[in-house]
PDB file of C-alpha atoms in Angstrom:
ATOM      1  CA  MET A1231      -0.161   0.001   0.102  1.00  0.00           C
ATOM      2  CA  THR A1232       1.207   3.379  -0.967  1.00  0.00           C
ATOM      3  CA  ILE A1233      -0.203   6.655   0.984  1.00  0.00           C
ATOM      4  CA  ASP A1234      -0.782   8.512  -2.285  1.00  0.00           C
ATOM      5  CA  GLY A1235      -4.581   8.289  -3.029  1.00  0.00           C
ATOM      6  CA  ARG A1236      -5.604   6.403   0.237  1.00  0.00           C
ATOM      7  CA  VAL A1237      -8.322   7.553   2.532  1.00  0.00           C
ATOM      8  CA  ALA A1238      -7.640   7.789   6.560  1.00  0.00           C
ATOM      9  CA  VAL A1239      -9.226   8.968   9.666  1.00  0.00           C
ATOM     10  CA  VAL A1240      -7.044  10.257  12.540  1.00  0.00           C
ATOM     11  CA  THR A1241      -8.949  10.920  15.635  1.00  0.00           C
ATOM     12  CA  GLY A1242      -8.154  13.440  18.255  1.00  0.00           C
ATOM     13  CA  ALA A1243      -6.152  15.425  15.177  1.00  0.00           C
ATOM     14  CA  SER A1244      -6.629  18.973  16.050  1.00  0.00           C
ATOM     15  CA  ARG A1245      -3.386  19.092  17.958  1.00  0.00           C
ATOM     16  CA  GLY A1246      -0.262  17.369  19.092  1.00  0.00           C
ATOM     17  CA  ILE A1247       0.433  13.820  17.997  1.00  0.00           C
ATOM     18  CA  GLY A1248      -2.817  13.456  15.768  1.00  0.00           C
ATOM     19  CA  LEU A1249      -1.970  16.882  13.781  1.00  0.00           C
ATOM     20  CA  ALA A1250       1.579  15.776  13.043  1.00  0.00           C
ATOM     21  CA  ILE A1251      -0.005  12.399  11.602  1.00  0.00           C
ATOM     22  CA  ALA A1252      -2.744  13.992   9.594  1.00  0.00           C
ATOM     23  CA  GLU A1253      -0.012  16.584   8.191  1.00  0.00           C
ATOM     24  CA  ALA A1254       2.176  13.737   7.206  1.00  0.00           C
ATOM     25  CA  LEU A1255      -0.550  11.756   5.431  1.00  0.00           C
ATOM     26  CA  VAL A1256      -1.717  14.675   3.442  1.00  0.00           C
ATOM     27  CA  GLN A1257       1.567  15.510   2.402  1.00  0.00           C
ATOM     28  CA  GLY A1258       2.090  12.064   1.341  1.00  0.00           C
ATOM     29  CA  GLY A1259      -1.067  12.198  -1.043  1.00  0.00           C
ATOM     30  CA  ALA A1260      -3.781  11.047   1.339  1.00  0.00           C
ATOM     31  CA  SER A1261      -7.329  12.263   1.729  1.00  0.00           C
ATOM     32  CA  VAL A1262      -7.789  12.629   5.654  1.00  0.00           C
ATOM     33  CA  VAL A1263     -10.812  13.174   7.998  1.00  0.00           C
ATOM     34  CA  VAL A1264      -9.569  14.444  11.238  1.00  0.00           C
ATOM     35  CA  THR A1265     -11.912  14.609  14.443  1.00  0.00           C
ATOM     36  CA  GLY A1266     -11.779  16.288  17.917  1.00  0.00           C
ATOM     37  CA  ARG A1267     -14.173  17.645  20.160  1.00  0.00           C
ATOM     38  CA  ASP A1268     -13.144  21.443  20.243  1.00  0.00           C
ATOM     39  CA  GLN A1269     -14.789  23.095  17.005  1.00  0.00           C
ATOM     40  CA  ALA A1270     -12.233  26.100  17.035  1.00  0.00           C
ATOM     41  CA  HIS A1271      -8.983  23.693  17.373  1.00  0.00           C
ATOM     42  CA  LEU A1272     -10.715  21.633  14.503  1.00  0.00           C
ATOM     43  CA  ASP A1273     -11.164  24.616  12.327  1.00  0.00           C
ATOM     44  CA  LYS A1274      -7.662  25.675  12.884  1.00  0.00           C
ATOM     45  CA  ALA A1275      -6.362  22.462  12.171  1.00  0.00           C
ATOM     46  CA  SER A1276      -8.311  21.942   9.037  1.00  0.00           C
ATOM     47  CA  ALA A1277      -7.282  25.305   7.591  1.00  0.00           C
ATOM     48  CA  ARG A1278      -3.522  24.242   8.276  1.00  0.00           C
ATOM     49  CA  LEU A1279      -3.967  21.160   6.615  1.00  0.00           C
ATOM     50  CA  ALA A1280      -5.645  22.287   3.534  1.00  0.00           C
ATOM     51  CA  GLY A1281      -2.825  24.932   3.191  1.00  0.00           C
ATOM     52  CA  LEU A1282      -0.515  21.892   2.574  1.00  0.00           C
ATOM     53  CA  ARG A1283      -2.489  20.565  -0.277  1.00  0.00           C
ATOM     54  CA  SER A1284      -6.031  21.154  -0.976  1.00  0.00           C
ATOM     55  CA  ALA A1285      -9.435  21.723   1.200  1.00  0.00           C
ATOM     56  CA  ALA A1286     -10.900  19.013  -1.154  1.00  0.00           C
ATOM     57  CA  ASN A1287      -8.522  16.262   0.685  1.00  0.00           C
ATOM     58  CA  VAL A1288      -9.312  17.325   4.160  1.00  0.00           C
ATOM     59  CA  LEU A1289     -12.613  16.869   6.297  1.00  0.00           C
ATOM     60  CA  ALA A1290     -13.036  18.057   9.796  1.00  0.00           C
ATOM     61  CA  VAL A1291     -15.555  16.095  11.767  1.00  0.00           C
ATOM     62  CA  ARG A1292     -16.340  17.237  15.285  1.00  0.00           C
ATOM     63  CA  ALA A1293     -16.841  14.137  17.198  1.00  0.00           C
ATOM     64  CA  ASP A1294     -16.333  12.462  20.584  1.00  0.00           C
ATOM     65  CA  VAL A1295     -15.058   8.894  20.297  1.00  0.00           C
ATOM     66  CA  ARG A1296     -16.834   8.079  23.796  1.00  0.00           C
ATOM     67  CA  SER A1297     -20.014   8.117  21.715  1.00  0.00           C
ATOM     68  CA  ALA A1298     -20.311   5.043  19.168  1.00  0.00           C
ATOM     69  CA  PRO A1299     -22.769   6.993  17.022  1.00  0.00           C
ATOM     70  CA  ASP A1300     -20.094   9.900  16.970  1.00  0.00           C
ATOM     71  CA  ALA A1301     -17.327   7.450  15.971  1.00  0.00           C
ATOM     72  CA  ALA A1302     -19.628   5.757  13.411  1.00  0.00           C
ATOM     73  CA  ARG A1303     -20.437   9.104  11.878  1.00  0.00           C
ATOM     74  CA  ALA A1304     -16.741  10.240  11.299  1.00  0.00           C
ATOM     75  CA  VAL A1305     -15.979   6.866  10.016  1.00  0.00           C
ATOM     76  CA  ASP A1306     -18.817   6.981   7.654  1.00  0.00           C
ATOM     77  CA  ALA A1307     -18.142  10.628   6.517  1.00  0.00           C
ATOM     78  CA  ALA A1308     -14.687   9.343   5.060  1.00  0.00           C
ATOM     79  CA  ALA A1309     -16.396   6.685   2.892  1.00  0.00           C
ATOM     80  CA  GLU A1310     -19.249   8.917   1.918  1.00  0.00           C
ATOM     81  CA  ARG A1311     -16.780  11.972   1.101  1.00  0.00           C
ATOM     82  CA  PHE A1312     -13.817  10.083  -0.381  1.00  0.00           C
ATOM     83  CA  GLY A1313     -15.178   6.930  -1.753  1.00  0.00           C
ATOM     84  CA  GLY A1314     -13.976   4.350   1.086  1.00  0.00           C
ATOM     85  CA  LEU A1315     -11.541   3.976   3.918  1.00  0.00           C
ATOM     86  CA  ASP A1316      -8.123   2.474   4.042  1.00  0.00           C
ATOM     87  CA  VAL A1317      -6.343   3.638   7.373  1.00  0.00           C
ATOM     88  CA  LEU A1318      -7.897   4.183  10.864  1.00  0.00           C
ATOM     89  CA  VAL A1319      -5.396   5.945  13.214  1.00  0.00           C
ATOM     90  CA  ASN A1320      -6.704   5.894  16.965  1.00  0.00           C
ATOM     91  CA  ASN A1321      -4.950   8.623  18.480  1.00  0.00           C
ATOM     92  CA  ALA A1322      -7.832  10.435  20.557  1.00  0.00           C
ATOM     93  CA  GLY A1323      -6.734  10.152  24.123  1.00  0.00           C
ATOM     94  CA  VAL A1324      -6.759  11.987  27.277  1.00  0.00           C
ATOM     95  CA  GLY A1325      -4.113  11.973  30.370  1.00  0.00           C
ATOM     96  CA  LEU A1326      -5.716  12.273  33.879  1.00  0.00           C
ATOM     97  CA  PHE A1327      -3.247  11.537  36.531  1.00  0.00           C
ATOM     98  CA  ALA A1328      -4.101  10.807  40.126  1.00  0.00           C
ATOM     99  CA  ASN A1329      -3.602   8.379  42.854  1.00  0.00           C
ATOM    100  CA  VAL A1330      -6.294   5.812  42.831  1.00  0.00           C
ATOM    101  CA  ALA A1331      -7.644   7.119  46.290  1.00  0.00           C
ATOM    102  CA  ASP A1332      -7.702  10.630  44.840  1.00  0.00           C
ATOM    103  CA  MET A1333      -9.247   9.941  41.316  1.00  0.00           C
ATOM    104  CA  SER A1334     -13.076  10.652  41.036  1.00  0.00           C
ATOM    105  CA  PRO A1335     -15.050   8.002  39.399  1.00  0.00           C
ATOM    106  CA  GLU A1336     -15.985  10.688  36.550  1.00  0.00           C
ATOM    107  CA  ASP A1337     -12.231  11.022  35.848  1.00  0.00           C
ATOM    108  CA  TRP A1338     -11.730   7.254  35.518  1.00  0.00           C
ATOM    109  CA  ARG A1339     -14.816   6.845  33.361  1.00  0.00           C
ATOM    110  CA  GLU A1340     -13.693   9.951  30.928  1.00  0.00           C
ATOM    111  CA  LEU A1341     -10.199   8.218  30.712  1.00  0.00           C
ATOM    112  CA  MET A1342     -11.215   4.562  30.123  1.00  0.00           C
ATOM    113  CA  GLU A1343     -14.144   5.778  27.873  1.00  0.00           C
ATOM    114  CA  THR A1344     -11.757   7.721  25.593  1.00  0.00           C
ATOM    115  CA  ASN A1345      -8.594   5.817  25.719  1.00  0.00           C
ATOM    116  CA  LEU A1346     -10.080   2.395  25.394  1.00  0.00           C
ATOM    117  CA  SER A1347     -13.990   2.250  24.477  1.00  0.00           C
ATOM    118  CA  GLY A1348     -12.988   5.083  21.877  1.00  0.00           C
ATOM    119  CA  VAL A1349     -10.647   2.812  20.394  1.00  0.00           C
ATOM    120  CA  PHE A1350     -13.484   0.101  20.293  1.00  0.00           C
ATOM    121  CA  HIS A1351     -16.132   2.262  18.748  1.00  0.00           C
ATOM    122  CA  CYS A1352     -14.004   3.379  15.858  1.00  0.00           C
ATOM    123  CA  CYS A1353     -12.770   0.030  14.943  1.00  0.00           C
ATOM    124  CA  ARG A1354     -16.184  -1.504  15.060  1.00  0.00           C
ATOM    125  CA  ALA A1355     -17.179   1.319  12.611  1.00  0.00           C
ATOM    126  CA  ALA A1356     -14.130   0.921  10.607  1.00  0.00           C
ATOM    127  CA  ILE A1357     -13.830  -2.511   9.839  1.00  0.00           C
ATOM    128  CA  PRO A1358     -16.556  -3.181   7.349  1.00  0.00           C
ATOM    129  CA  HIS A1359     -15.214  -0.179   5.307  1.00  0.00           C
ATOM    130  CA  LEU A1360     -11.847  -1.819   5.526  1.00  0.00           C
ATOM    131  CA  ARG A1361     -13.165  -5.097   4.345  1.00  0.00           C
ATOM    132  CA  ARG A1362     -14.996  -3.668   1.355  1.00  0.00           C
ATOM    133  CA  ARG A1363     -11.577  -2.036   0.072  1.00  0.00           C
ATOM    134  CA  GLY A1364      -9.926  -5.334   0.372  1.00  0.00           C
ATOM    135  CA  GLY A1365      -7.785  -4.351   3.509  1.00  0.00           C
ATOM    136  CA  GLY A1366      -6.039  -1.608   5.108  1.00  0.00           C
ATOM    137  CA  TRP A1367      -4.464  -0.653   8.492  1.00  0.00           C
ATOM    138  CA  ILE A1368      -5.743   0.126  11.923  1.00  0.00           C
ATOM    139  CA  ILE A1369      -2.813   1.922  14.045  1.00  0.00           C
ATOM    140  CA  ASN A1370      -3.364   2.677  17.604  1.00  0.00           C
ATOM    141  CA  ILE A1371      -1.116   5.316  19.494  1.00  0.00           C
ATOM    142  CA  SER A1372      -0.618   3.629  22.628  1.00  0.00           C
ATOM    143  CA  SER A1373       2.240   4.564  25.187  1.00  0.00           C
ATOM    144  CA  LEU A1374       5.141   3.076  26.906  1.00  0.00           C
ATOM    145  CA  ALA A1375       2.988   3.468  30.098  1.00  0.00           C
ATOM    146  CA  ALA A1376       1.228   0.377  29.070  1.00  0.00           C
ATOM    147  CA  ARG A1377       4.420  -1.396  30.164  1.00  0.00           C
ATOM    148  CA  ASN A1378       6.120   1.174  32.785  1.00  0.00           C
ATOM    149  CA  ALA A1379       3.520   1.705  35.531  1.00  0.00           C
ATOM    150  CA  PHE A1380       4.202   5.106  37.678  1.00  0.00           C
ATOM    151  CA  VAL A1381       2.829   6.699  40.911  1.00  0.00           C
ATOM    152  CA  GLY A1382      -0.446   8.698  39.952  1.00  0.00           C
ATOM    153  CA  GLY A1383      -0.620   6.703  36.484  1.00  0.00           C
ATOM    154  CA  ALA A1384      -2.718   3.647  37.439  1.00  0.00           C
ATOM    155  CA  ALA A1385      -5.802   4.558  35.155  1.00  0.00           C
ATOM    156  CA  TYR A1386      -3.681   6.111  32.537  1.00  0.00           C
ATOM    157  CA  CYS A1387      -1.351   2.882  32.461  1.00  0.00           C
ATOM    158  CA  ALA A1388      -4.386   0.377  32.924  1.00  0.00           C
ATOM    159  CA  SER A1389      -5.954   2.103  29.724  1.00  0.00           C
ATOM    160  CA  LYS A1390      -2.923   1.743  27.419  1.00  0.00           C
ATOM    161  CA  ALA A1391      -2.263  -1.595  28.701  1.00  0.00           C
ATOM    162  CA  GLY A1392      -5.909  -2.412  27.966  1.00  0.00           C
ATOM    163  CA  LEU A1393      -5.531  -0.893  24.252  1.00  0.00           C
ATOM    164  CA  ASN A1394      -2.477  -3.104  23.524  1.00  0.00           C
ATOM    165  CA  ALA A1395      -4.333  -6.224  24.605  1.00  0.00           C
ATOM    166  CA  PHE A1396      -7.491  -5.198  22.558  1.00  0.00           C
ATOM    167  CA  ALA A1397      -5.065  -4.338  19.521  1.00  0.00           C
ATOM    168  CA  GLU A1398      -3.291  -7.700  19.622  1.00  0.00           C
ATOM    169  CA  ALA A1399      -6.703  -9.804  19.873  1.00  0.00           C
ATOM    170  CA  LEU A1400      -8.135  -7.596  16.867  1.00  0.00           C
ATOM    171  CA  MET A1401      -4.763  -8.007  14.718  1.00  0.00           C
ATOM    172  CA  GLN A1402      -5.669 -11.774  15.122  1.00  0.00           C
ATOM    173  CA  GLU A1403      -9.295 -11.364  14.373  1.00  0.00           C
ATOM    174  CA  VAL A1404      -9.037  -9.408  11.201  1.00  0.00           C
ATOM    175  CA  ARG A1405      -5.751 -10.515   9.657  1.00  0.00           C
ATOM    176  CA  TYR A1406      -6.997 -12.484   7.017  1.00  0.00           C
ATOM    177  CA  ASP A1407      -9.184  -9.812   5.699  1.00  0.00           C
ATOM    178  CA  ASN A1408      -5.932  -8.189   4.751  1.00  0.00           C
ATOM    179  CA  ILE A1409      -6.289  -5.642   7.619  1.00  0.00           C
ATOM    180  CA  ARG A1410      -3.053  -5.082   9.710  1.00  0.00           C
ATOM    181  CA  VAL A1411      -3.361  -3.722  13.073  1.00  0.00           C
ATOM    182  CA  SER A1412      -0.541  -2.247  14.926  1.00  0.00           C
ATOM    183  CA  CYS A1413       0.287  -0.126  18.301  1.00  0.00           C
ATOM    184  CA  ILE A1414       2.763   2.579  18.334  1.00  0.00           C
ATOM    185  CA  MET A1415       4.139   3.278  21.985  1.00  0.00           C
ATOM    186  CA  PRO A1416       6.081   6.429  22.352  1.00  0.00           C
ATOM    187  CA  GLY A1417       7.541   7.803  25.534  1.00  0.00           C
ATOM    188  CA  SER A1418       7.531  11.217  26.238  1.00  0.00           C
ATOM    189  CA  VAL A1419       6.358  13.624  23.543  1.00  0.00           C
ATOM    190  CA  ALA A1420       6.693  17.277  23.123  1.00  0.00           C
ATOM    191  CA  THR A1421       3.228  18.245  22.640  1.00  0.00           C
ATOM    192  CA  GLY A1422       1.832  19.628  26.050  1.00  0.00           C
ATOM    193  CA  PHE A1423      -0.440  16.464  26.534  1.00  0.00           C
ATOM    194  CA  ALA A1424      -1.759  16.456  29.840  1.00  0.00           C
ATOM    195  CA  ARG A1425      -0.435  19.984  30.512  1.00  0.00           C
ATOM    196  CA  ARG A1426       3.005  18.370  30.576  1.00  0.00           C
ATOM    197  CA  GLY A1427       4.895  20.958  28.491  1.00  0.00           C
ATOM    198  CA  GLU A1428       4.665  22.243  24.984  1.00  0.00           C
ATOM    199  CA  SER A1429       6.686  21.488  21.939  1.00  0.00           C
ATOM    200  CA  GLY A1430      10.233  22.980  22.096  1.00  0.00           C
ATOM    201  CA  GLU A1431      10.223  23.317  25.903  1.00  0.00           C
ATOM    202  CA  ALA A1432      12.124  19.883  26.112  1.00  0.00           C
ATOM    203  CA  ASP A1433      14.429  19.100  23.447  1.00  0.00           C
ATOM    204  CA  TRP A1434      15.231  15.745  24.444  1.00  0.00           C
ATOM    205  CA  LYS A1435      11.642  14.591  24.029  1.00  0.00           C
ATOM    206  CA  ILE A1436      10.214  12.774  20.845  1.00  0.00           C
ATOM    207  CA  ALA A1437       8.757  15.111  18.417  1.00  0.00           C
ATOM    208  CA  PRO A1438       5.121  14.530  17.267  1.00  0.00           C
ATOM    209  CA  ALA A1439       6.590  14.197  13.574  1.00  0.00           C
ATOM    210  CA  ASP A1440       8.672  11.464  14.695  1.00  0.00           C
ATOM    211  CA  VAL A1441       5.532   9.422  15.568  1.00  0.00           C
ATOM    212  CA  ALA A1442       4.021  10.407  12.317  1.00  0.00           C
ATOM    213  CA  GLU A1443       6.838   9.101  10.266  1.00  0.00           C
ATOM    214  CA  ILE A1444       6.218   5.673  11.872  1.00  0.00           C
ATOM    215  CA  VAL A1445       2.714   5.851  10.738  1.00  0.00           C
ATOM    216  CA  CYS A1446       3.501   6.608   7.085  1.00  0.00           C
ATOM    217  CA  GLU A1447       6.226   3.854   7.368  1.00  0.00           C
ATOM    218  CA  LEU A1448       3.871   1.420   8.508  1.00  0.00           C
ATOM    219  CA  ILE A1449       1.104   2.042   5.785  1.00  0.00           C
ATOM    220  CA  THR A1450       3.964   1.578   3.031  1.00  0.00           C
ATOM    221  CA  PHE A1451       5.399  -1.512   4.822  1.00  0.00           C
ATOM    222  CA  PRO A1452       5.525  -4.525   2.633  1.00  0.00           C
ATOM    223  CA  ALA A1453       2.161  -6.574   2.865  1.00  0.00           C
ATOM    224  CA  ARG A1454       3.886  -9.802   3.739  1.00  0.00           C
ATOM    225  CA  SER A1455       4.834  -8.333   7.192  1.00  0.00           C
ATOM    226  CA  LEU A1456       3.278  -6.967  10.109  1.00  0.00           C
ATOM    227  CA  PRO A1457       5.302  -4.550  12.858  1.00  0.00           C
ATOM    228  CA  SER A1458       2.287  -5.217  15.511  1.00  0.00           C
ATOM    229  CA  ARG A1459       4.200  -3.354  18.177  1.00  0.00           C
ATOM    230  CA  ILE A1460       6.633  -0.585  17.748  1.00  0.00           C
ATOM    231  CA  GLU A1461       8.348   1.220  21.005  1.00  0.00           C
ATOM    232  CA  LEU A1462       9.483   4.726  20.637  1.00  0.00           C
ATOM    233  CA  ARG A1463      11.922   6.224  23.115  1.00  0.00           C
ATOM    234  CA  PRO A1464      14.006   9.640  23.252  1.00  0.00           C
ATOM    235  CA  SER A1465      17.315   8.836  22.439  1.00  0.00           C
ATOM    236  CA  ARG A1466      18.731  10.807  25.096  1.00  0.00           C
ATOM    237  CA  PRO A1467      16.085  11.393  27.807  1.00  0.00           C
ATOM    238  CA  ARG A1468      16.682  13.481  30.822  1.00  0.00           C
ATOM    239  CA  LYS A1469      18.774  12.039  33.222  1.00  0.00           C
TER     240      LYS A1469
END
């Protein structure tokens, strides 16, 4: 599979890693649907993406992946606007950090419903479209936190560990439909995620564009092979 001419949905793509992925896909010749919850950020992202190629190749859909109807609406919009679907990038996620005794049930639900249930909703909506195209990719943006637990991160770490397990089972379910499923597990990325510093404030961190490059490399990877899980670390982390 090449990127040029393909159709992709990138969730949580109004900022950060998701926007970088959408930019790389658009520059590679793909038509891209980007989703997010904040209309102002979506409008800004859409204008930025359209400036890279053409507004005809970009569609912004306000959607909350915690809602199954919203997820389906975004995925269906890609097929309706661009004629099908080849790639789903599950990037939407939230980072809420607190010790278990201090975390509210509401924060727990928001985190799990976004980071895990949201992926389920989007995959469930996308698989029929991918099958109709004869295959494609589902790429999940996970985290090294899935393996490296830390104080205050019980909920977040659990959501990403659950995502990895979900993706591995899904990979086995759909591999004979020529749908390849992979998880990218970045470490610290300079995005300002969970209010932890904007790009440029920590040069040692991974850049969003580094994650985007891996997404593009996966899409163009030889069909005979499947890199099902990729760990991405800063080369020279803070000591």
